[in-house]
Structures are given as structure tokens and as C-alpha cells.
JSON list of C-alpha atoms in Angstrom, two decimals:
[
{"chain": "W", "resi": 297, "resn": "VAL", "atom": "CA", "xyz": [-8.55, 23.42, 5.90]},
{"chain": "W", "resi": 298, "resn": "ARG", "atom": "CA", "xyz": [-8.54, 22.89, 2.11]},
{"chain": "W", "resi": 299, "resn": "ILE", "atom": "CA", "xyz": [-10.34, 20.14, 0.23]},
{"chain": "W", "resi": 300, "resn": "ARG", "atom": "CA", "xyz": [-8.78, 19.07, -3.04]},
{"chain": "W", "resi": 301, "resn": "GLY", "atom": "CA", "xyz": [-10.89, 17.50, -5.70]},
{"chain": "W", "resi": 302, "resn": "PHE", "atom": "CA", "xyz": [-11.07, 13.82, -5.02]},
{"chain": "W", "resi": 303, "resn": "ALA", "atom": "CA", "xyz": [-9.64, 11.29, -7.41]},
{"chain": "W", "resi": 304, "resn": "ALA", "atom": "CA", "xyz": [-11.41, 8.10, -8.39]},
{"chain": "W", "resi": 305, "resn": "ALA", "atom": "CA", "xyz": [-10.94, 4.64, -9.64]},
{"chain": "W", "resi": 306, "resn": "LYS", "atom": "CA", "xyz": [-11.06, 4.38, -13.40]},
{"chain": "W", "resi": 307, "resn": "ASP", "atom": "CA", "xyz": [-14.57, 2.91, -13.41]},
{"chain": "W", "resi": 308, "resn": "LEU", "atom": "CA", "xyz": [-15.79, 5.97, -11.57]},
{"chain": "W", "resi": 309, "resn": "GLU", "atom": "CA", "xyz": [-14.27, 8.68, -13.74]},
{"chain": "W", "resi": 310, "resn": "ARG", "atom": "CA", "xyz": [-17.58, 9.02, -15.63]},
{"chain": "W", "resi": 311, "resn": "VAL", "atom": "CA", "xyz": [-21.06, 9.90, -14.60]},
{"chain": "W", "resi": 312, "resn": "ASP", "atom": "CA", "xyz": [-22.60, 6.56, -15.47]},
{"chain": "W", "resi": 313, "resn": "LEU", "atom": "CA", "xyz": [-24.03, 4.59, -12.53]},
{"chain": "W", "resi": 314, "resn": "VAL", "atom": "CA", "xyz": [-21.74, 1.60, -11.86]},
{"chain": "W", "resi": 315, "resn": "LEU", "atom": "CA", "xyz": [-22.87, -1.91, -11.00]},
{"chain": "W", "resi": 316, "resn": "ILE", "atom": "CA", "xyz": [-20.55, -4.91, -10.21]},
{"chain": "W", "resi": 317, "resn": "THR", "atom": "CA", "xyz": [-21.89, -8.30, -10.72]},
{"chain": "W", "resi": 318, "resn": "GLU", "atom": "CA", "xyz": [-21.20, -11.30, -8.40]},
{"chain": "W", "resi": 319, "resn": "SER", "atom": "CA", "xyz": [-18.42, -12.42, -10.82]},
{"chain": "W", "resi": 320, "resn": "GLY", "atom": "CA", "xyz": [-16.76, -8.94, -10.66]},
{"chain": "W", "resi": 321, "resn": "ILE", "atom": "CA", "xyz": [-17.84, -7.68, -14.10]},
{"chain": "W", "resi": 322, "resn": "VAL", "atom": "CA", "xyz": [-18.36, -3.96, -14.12]},
{"chain": "W", "resi": 323, "resn": "LYS", "atom": "CA", "xyz": [-21.42, -2.77, -15.90]},
{"chain": "W", "resi": 324, "resn": "ARG", "atom": "CA", "xyz": [-22.46, 0.81, -16.60]},
{"chain": "W", "resi": 325, "resn": "ALA", "atom": "CA", "xyz": [-26.05, 1.92, -16.54]},
{"chain": "W", "resi": 326, "resn": "ALA", "atom": "CA", "xyz": [-25.79, 4.36, -19.45]},
{"chain": "W", "resi": 327, "resn": "SER", "atom": "CA", "xyz": [-29.44, 5.36, -19.12]},
{"chain": "W", "resi": 328, "resn": "HIS", "atom": "CA", "xyz": [-28.98, 6.21, -15.45]},
{"chain": "W", "resi": 329, "resn": "ARG", "atom": "CA", "xyz": [-26.42, 8.77, -14.75]},
{"chain": "W", "resi": 330, "resn": "TRP", "atom": "CA", "xyz": [-25.22, 11.09, -11.97]},
{"chain": "W", "resi": 331, "resn": "ALA", "atom": "CA", "xyz": [-25.33, 14.88, -12.52]},
{"chain": "W", "resi": 332, "resn": "VAL", "atom": "CA", "xyz": [-21.57, 15.02, -11.76]},
{"chain": "W", "resi": 333, "resn": "ARG", "atom": "CA", "xyz": [-18.78, 12.51, -11.20]},
{"chain": "W", "resi": 334, "resn": "PRO", "atom": "CA", "xyz": [-19.30, 10.77, -7.82]},
{"chain": "W", "resi": 335, "resn": "ALA", "atom": "CA", "xyz": [-15.79, 11.84, -6.67]},
{"chain": "W", "resi": 336, "resn": "ASP", "atom": "CA", "xyz": [-16.74, 15.49, -7.34]},
{"chain": "W", "resi": 337, "resn": "ALA", "atom": "CA", "xyz": [-20.05, 15.13, -5.56]},
{"chain": "W", "resi": 338, "resn": "LEU", "atom": "CA", "xyz": [-18.46, 13.53, -2.53]},
{"chain": "W", "resi": 339, "resn": "ALA", "atom": "CA", "xyz": [-15.77, 16.23, -2.21]},
{"chain": "W", "resi": 340, "resn": "GLU", "atom": "CA", "xyz": [-18.45, 18.92, -2.54]},
{"chain": "W", "resi": 341, "resn": "LEU", "atom": "CA", "xyz": [-20.63, 17.21, 0.14]},
{"chain": "W", "resi": 342, "resn": "LEU", "atom": "CA", "xyz": [-17.65, 17.12, 2.56]},
{"chain": "W", "resi": 343, "resn": "TYR", "atom": "CA", "xyz": [-16.89, 20.79, 1.77]},
{"chain": "W", "resi": 344, "resn": "ARG", "atom": "CA", "xyz": [-20.45, 21.87, 2.43]},
{"chain": "W", "resi": 345, "resn": "ASP", "atom": "CA", "xyz": [-20.84, 19.83, 5.57]},
{"chain": "W", "resi": 346, "resn": "LEU", "atom": "CA", "xyz": [-17.56, 21.14, 7.07]},
{"chain": "W", "resi": 347, "resn": "LEU", "atom": "CA", "xyz": [-18.66, 24.69, 6.32]},
{"chain": "W", "resi": 348, "resn": "ALA", "atom": "CA", "xyz": [-22.11, 24.06, 7.92]},
{"chain": "W", "resi": 349, "resn": "THR", "atom": "CA", "xyz": [-20.73, 22.48, 11.08]},
{"chain": "W", "resi": 350, "resn": "GLY", "atom": "CA", "xyz": [-18.17, 25.17, 11.74]},
{"chain": "W", "resi": 351, "resn": "GLY", "atom": "CA", "xyz": [-15.25, 24.94, 14.06]},
{"chain": "W", "resi": 352, "resn": "PHE", "atom": "CA", "xyz": [-12.45, 25.74, 11.51]},
{"chain": "W", "resi": 353, "resn": "ASP", "atom": "CA", "xyz": [-10.96, 29.18, 10.79]},
{"chain": "W", "resi": 354, "resn": "GLY", "atom": "CA", "xyz": [-11.81, 28.54, 7.14]},
{"chain": "W", "resi": 355, "resn": "VAL", "atom": "CA", "xyz": [-12.84, 25.76, 4.73]},
{"chain": "W", "resi": 356, "resn": "PHE", "atom": "CA", "xyz": [-11.52, 26.15, 1.18]},
{"chain": "W", "resi": 357, "resn": "LYS", "atom": "CA", "xyz": [-11.89, 24.19, -2.12]},
{"chain": "W", "resi": 358, "resn": "GLY", "atom": "CA", "xyz": [-9.34, 23.39, -4.72]},
{"chain": "W", "resi": 359, "resn": "SER", "atom": "CA", "xyz": [-6.11, 25.27, -4.94]},
{"chain": "W", "resi": 360, "resn": "ALA", "atom": "CA", "xyz": [-6.89, 28.06, -2.60]},
{"chain": "W", "resi": 361, "resn": "ALA", "atom": "CA", "xyz": [-3.59, 29.43, -1.23]},
{"chain": "W", "resi": 362, "resn": "VAL", "atom": "CA", "xyz": [-3.79, 29.97, 2.50]},
{"chain": "W", "resi": 363, "resn": "ALA", "atom": "CA", "xyz": [-0.78, 29.80, 4.81]},
{"chain": "W", "resi": 364, "resn": "GLU", "atom": "CA", "xyz": [-0.59, 26.98, 7.37]},
{"chain": "W", "resi": 365, "resn": "GLN", "atom": "CA", "xyz": [-3.49, 25.02, 6.03]},
{"chain": "W", "resi": 366, "resn": "ALA", "atom": "CA", "xyz": [-4.21, 21.34, 6.11]},
{"chain": "W", "resi": 367, "resn": "THR", "atom": "CA", "xyz": [-5.23, 19.65, 2.91]},
{"chain": "W", "resi": 368, "resn": "ILE", "atom": "CA", "xyz": [-7.76, 16.91, 2.67]},
{"chain": "W", "resi": 369, "resn": "LEU", "atom": "CA", "xyz": [-7.35, 14.49, -0.30]},
{"chain": "W", "resi": 370, "resn": "GLY", "atom": "CA", "xyz": [-9.70, 11.69, -1.19]},
{"chain": "W", "resi": 371, "resn": "PHE", "atom": "CA", "xyz": [-9.82, 8.64, -3.49]},
{"chain": "W", "resi": 372, "resn": "VAL", "atom": "CA", "xyz": [-13.14, 7.03, -4.30]},
{"chain": "W", "resi": 373, "resn": "ARG", "atom": "CA", "xyz": [-12.70, 3.37, -4.95]},
{"chain": "W", "resi": 374, "resn": "GLU", "atom": "CA", "xyz": [-16.26, 2.31, -5.13]},
{"chain": "W", "resi": 375, "resn": "PHE", "atom": "CA", "xyz": [-19.61, 4.09, -5.36]},
{"chain": "W", "resi": 376, "resn": "GLY", "atom": "CA", "xyz": [-22.51, 2.17, -6.77]},
{"chain": "W", "resi": 377, "resn": "GLY", "atom": "CA", "xyz": [-24.16, -1.25, -6.58]},
{"chain": "W", "resi": 378, "resn": "ARG", "atom": "CA", "xyz": [-22.52, -4.59, -6.07]},
{"chain": "W", "resi": 379, "resn": "HIS", "atom": "CA", "xyz": [-24.06, -8.04, -6.11]},
{"chain": "W", "resi": 380, "resn": "LEU", "atom": "CA", "xyz": [-22.77, -10.01, -3.13]},
{"chain": "W", "resi": 381, "resn": "ASN", "atom": "CA", "xyz": [-23.88, -13.36, -1.74]},
{"chain": "W", "resi": 382, "resn": "GLY", "atom": "CA", "xyz": [-27.09, -13.29, -3.72]},
{"chain": "W", "resi": 383, "resn": "GLU", "atom": "CA", "xyz": [-28.19, -9.77, -2.95]},
{"chain": "W", "resi": 384, "resn": "TRP", "atom": "CA", "xyz": [-27.59, -6.22, -4.34]},
{"chain": "W", "resi": 385, "resn": "ARG", "atom": "CA", "xyz": [-25.89, -3.77, -2.03]},
{"chain": "W", "resi": 386, "resn": "ALA", "atom": "CA", "xyz": [-25.04, -0.10, -2.21]},
{"chain": "W", "resi": 387, "resn": "MET", "atom": "CA", "xyz": [-21.26, 0.27, -1.77]},
{"chain": "W", "resi": 388, "resn": "LEU", "atom": "CA", "xyz": [-19.15, 3.26, -0.79]},
{"chain": "W", "resi": 389, "resn": "ASP", "atom": "CA", "xyz": [-15.39, 2.87, -0.47]},
{"chain": "W", "resi": 390, "resn": "ILE", "atom": "CA", "xyz": [-13.31, 6.06, 0.02]},
{"chain": "W", "resi": 391, "resn": "ASP", "atom": "CA", "xyz": [-9.73, 6.72, 1.23]},
{"chain": "W", "resi": 392, "resn": "LEU", "atom": "CA", "xyz": [-9.26, 10.07, 3.02]},
{"chain": "W", "resi": 393, "resn": "THR", "atom": "CA", "xyz": [-5.84, 11.64, 3.74]},
{"chain": "W", "resi": 394, "resn": "ILE", "atom": "CA", "xyz": [-5.09, 14.84, 5.62]},
{"chain": "W", "resi": 395, "resn": "MET", "atom": "CA", "xyz": [-1.66, 16.38, 5.18]},
{"chain": "W", "resi": 396, "resn": "ASP", "atom": "CA", "xyz": [-0.33, 19.44, 6.98]},
{"chain": "W", "resi": 397, "resn": "SER", "atom": "CA", "xyz": [1.31, 22.38, 5.24]},
{"chain": "W", "resi": 398, "resn": "HIS", "atom": "CA", "xyz": [4.63, 20.51, 5.25]},
{"chain": "W", "resi": 399, "resn": "GLY", "atom": "CA", "xyz": [3.36, 17.44, 3.55]},
{"chain": "W", "resi": 400, "resn": "ASN", "atom": "CA", "xyz": [3.21, 15.34, 6.74]},
{"chain": "W", "resi": 401, "resn": "ILE", "atom": "CA", "xyz": [0.28, 12.85, 6.98]},
{"chain": "W", "resi": 402, "resn": "MET", "atom": "CA", "xyz": [-2.03, 13.77, 9.83]},
{"chain": "W", "resi": 403, "resn": "LEU", "atom": "CA", "xyz": [-4.74, 11.19, 9.05]},
{"chain": "W", "resi": 404, "resn": "GLN", "atom": "CA", "xyz": [-5.04, 8.33, 6.60]},
{"chain": "W", "resi": 405, "resn": "LYS", "atom": "CA", "xyz": [-8.24, 6.31, 6.73]},
{"chain": "W", "resi": 406, "resn": "THR", "atom": "CA", "xyz": [-10.36, 4.09, 4.53]},
{"chain": "W", "resi": 407, "resn": "TYR", "atom": "CA", "xyz": [-14.11, 4.20, 4.83]},
{"chain": "W", "resi": 408, "resn": "ARG", "atom": "CA", "xyz": [-15.94, 1.14, 3.58]},
{"chain": "W", "resi": 409, "resn": "LEU", "atom": "CA", "xyz": [-19.70, 1.24, 3.99]},
{"chain": "W", "resi": 410, "resn": "ASN", "atom": "CA", "xyz": [-22.48, -0.81, 2.43]},
{"chain": "W", "resi": 411, "resn": "ARG", "atom": "CA", "xyz": [-26.27, -1.20, 2.77]},
{"chain": "W", "resi": 412, "resn": "ALA", "atom": "CA", "xyz": [-28.72, -3.80, 1.43]},
{"chain": "W", "resi": 413, "resn": "LEU", "atom": "CA", "xyz": [-30.92, -2.31, -1.20]},
{"chain": "W", "resi": 414, "resn": "GLY", "atom": "CA", "xyz": [-34.08, -3.72, 0.27]},
{"chain": "W", "resi": 415, "resn": "GLY", "atom": "CA", "xyz": [-35.70, -3.73, -3.21]},
{"chain": "W", "resi": 416, "resn": "THR", "atom": "CA", "xyz": [-34.82, -3.39, -6.76]},
{"chain": "W", "resi": 417, "resn": "GLY", "atom": "CA", "xyz": [-34.24, -0.54, -9.12]},
{"chain": "W", "resi": 418, "resn": "TYR", "atom": "CA", "xyz": [-31.93, 2.34, -9.54]},
{"chain": "W", "resi": 419, "resn": "ASP", "atom": "CA", "xyz": [-34.15, 4.64, -7.34]},
{"chain": "W", "resi": 420, "resn": "MET", "atom": "CA", "xyz": [-33.56, 2.17, -4.43]},
{"chain": "W", "resi": 421, "resn": "LEU", "atom": "CA", "xyz": [-29.83, 2.21, -5.18]},
{"chain": "W", "resi": 422, "resn": "ALA", "atom": "CA", "xyz": [-29.66, 6.00, -5.25]},
{"chain": "W", "resi": 423, "resn": "ALA", "atom": "CA", "xyz": [-31.58, 6.19, -1.98]},
{"chain": "W", "resi": 424, "resn": "GLN", "atom": "CA", "xyz": [-29.24, 3.81, -0.18]},
{"chain": "W", "resi": 425, "resn": "LEU", "atom": "CA", "xyz": [-26.15, 5.60, -1.55]},
{"chain": "W", "resi": 426, "resn": "ARG", "atom": "CA", "xyz": [-27.62, 8.87, -0.18]},
{"chain": "W", "resi": 427, "resn": "ILE", "atom": "CA", "xyz": [-27.74, 7.28, 3.25]},
{"chain": "W", "resi": 428, "resn": "LEU", "atom": "CA", "xyz": [-24.18, 5.95, 2.97]},
{"chain": "W", "resi": 429, "resn": "THR", "atom": "CA", "xyz": [-22.80, 9.36, 1.87]},
{"chain": "W", "resi": 430, "resn": "GLN", "atom": "CA", "xyz": [-24.45, 10.97, 4.94]},
{"chain": "W", "resi": 431, "resn": "GLU", "atom": "CA", "xyz": [-22.95, 8.36, 7.22]},
{"chain": "W", "resi": 432, "resn": "TRP", "atom": "CA", "xyz": [-19.57, 8.73, 5.58]},
{"chain": "W", "resi": 433, "resn": "SER", "atom": "CA", "xyz": [-19.63, 12.50, 5.85]},
{"chain": "W", "resi": 434, "resn": "ALA", "atom": "CA", "xyz": [-20.55, 12.40, 9.51]},
{"chain": "W", "resi": 435, "resn": "ALA", "atom": "CA", "xyz": [-17.70, 9.91, 10.26]},
{"chain": "W", "resi": 436, "resn": "ALA", "atom": "CA", "xyz": [-15.19, 11.80, 8.13]},
{"chain": "W", "resi": 437, "resn": "ARG", "atom": "CA", "xyz": [-16.09, 15.15, 9.77]},
{"chain": "W", "resi": 438, "resn": "GLY", "atom": "CA", "xyz": [-15.47, 13.60, 13.26]},
{"chain": "W", "resi": 439, "resn": "ASP", "atom": "CA", "xyz": [-12.11, 12.19, 12.13]},
{"chain": "W", "resi": 440, "resn": "ILE", "atom": "CA", "xyz": [-11.06, 15.39, 10.50]},
{"chain": "W", "resi": 441, "resn": "ARG", "atom": "CA", "xyz": [-11.99, 17.45, 13.56]},
{"chain": "W", "resi": 442, "resn": "ALA", "atom": "CA", "xyz": [-10.05, 15.04, 15.84]},
{"chain": "W", "resi": 443, "resn": "ALA", "atom": "CA", "xyz": [-6.96, 15.09, 13.53]},
{"chain": "W", "resi": 444, "resn": "LEU", "atom": "CA", "xyz": [-6.91, 18.83, 13.31]},
{"chain": "W", "resi": 445, "resn": "SER", "atom": "CA", "xyz": [-7.81, 19.85, 16.87]},
{"chain": "W", "resi": 446, "resn": "PRO", "atom": "CA", "xyz": [-4.88, 20.70, 19.18]},
{"chain": "W", "resi": 447, "resn": "ASP", "atom": "CA", "xyz": [-6.07, 18.38, 21.87]},
{"chain": "W", "resi": 448, "resn": "GLY", "atom": "CA", "xyz": [-7.13, 15.56, 19.51]},
{"chain": "W", "resi": 449, "resn": "GLU", "atom": "CA", "xyz": [-10.89, 15.77, 20.32]}
]
């Protein structure tokens, strides 16, 4: 299986932490940044987790040319904080697509996860986003395994 670098919504193409107000205004926390683009970090997390769990003949990144491989593509729509119904929530919204070597879609799924911050501050947001990414990775790995296994398990 090969993981291509994930694409992202325009607001997530940078490393600034993104917050969306109740009225839908996008704000960037320029003084609080990720080490890399969230889309890159999420693709890397899935790659590492698939390697660690095993069960595949090989897990590759980027444009590695291997015959008869499935390719995993991702699109990160939201990764940050959103003010909803009077409270701040950590939000994760990712589309995942698996295509076989002929370009046929084997899996197409949207993962929308969120958690109440339970407090204020960027540290609390980062902690809740970490939990969401772990939950997403576990769910995605299960779906990938089911889509790629011969018996669908």
C-alpha cells in the first residue's frame, strides 16, 4: 500500500493553528504554529501506524513505484478549533480514498470527529486534537485493512 501526501483545504495549507468562530470567520493563531502542515502530519501518522501494525506486504510513501499496489489519498478539510453552540471544540474532518493499481475506488470515506476542549487555551486544543488524530488513525487503519483484505475483514 502506498500513501500519497494528503491535500488540504486552503485554510490548512499553512502551519498556523486555525480557529473558526461561531459566525464562520477563519482566524489564524500566528503565534501558535504546527511544526509541519497538518495534512503532512496526518499522512505521516497514518504511514507510521500502518507500518507498526503490520499485515501488509509493504507500506510506502509518496511516489514509490511498486507493482500492484493500492494508493491511499487524503484530503484534510478541517483540523483546528471551532466555536459551536457556545463552546470551543477540536475538529478533525478528513476524506480518505483508496484506489487500486487500475484507478478503481476501493474505499471512499469521510471521517468527522470532534471533542469539547474542556478548558481554554491552545495547549488544550492541541491535546484534544492529539486524541482525535489517534481515534482517526485507528478507525482509518481498520477501514483500510477491511478494504484491502481478500475476505473483507
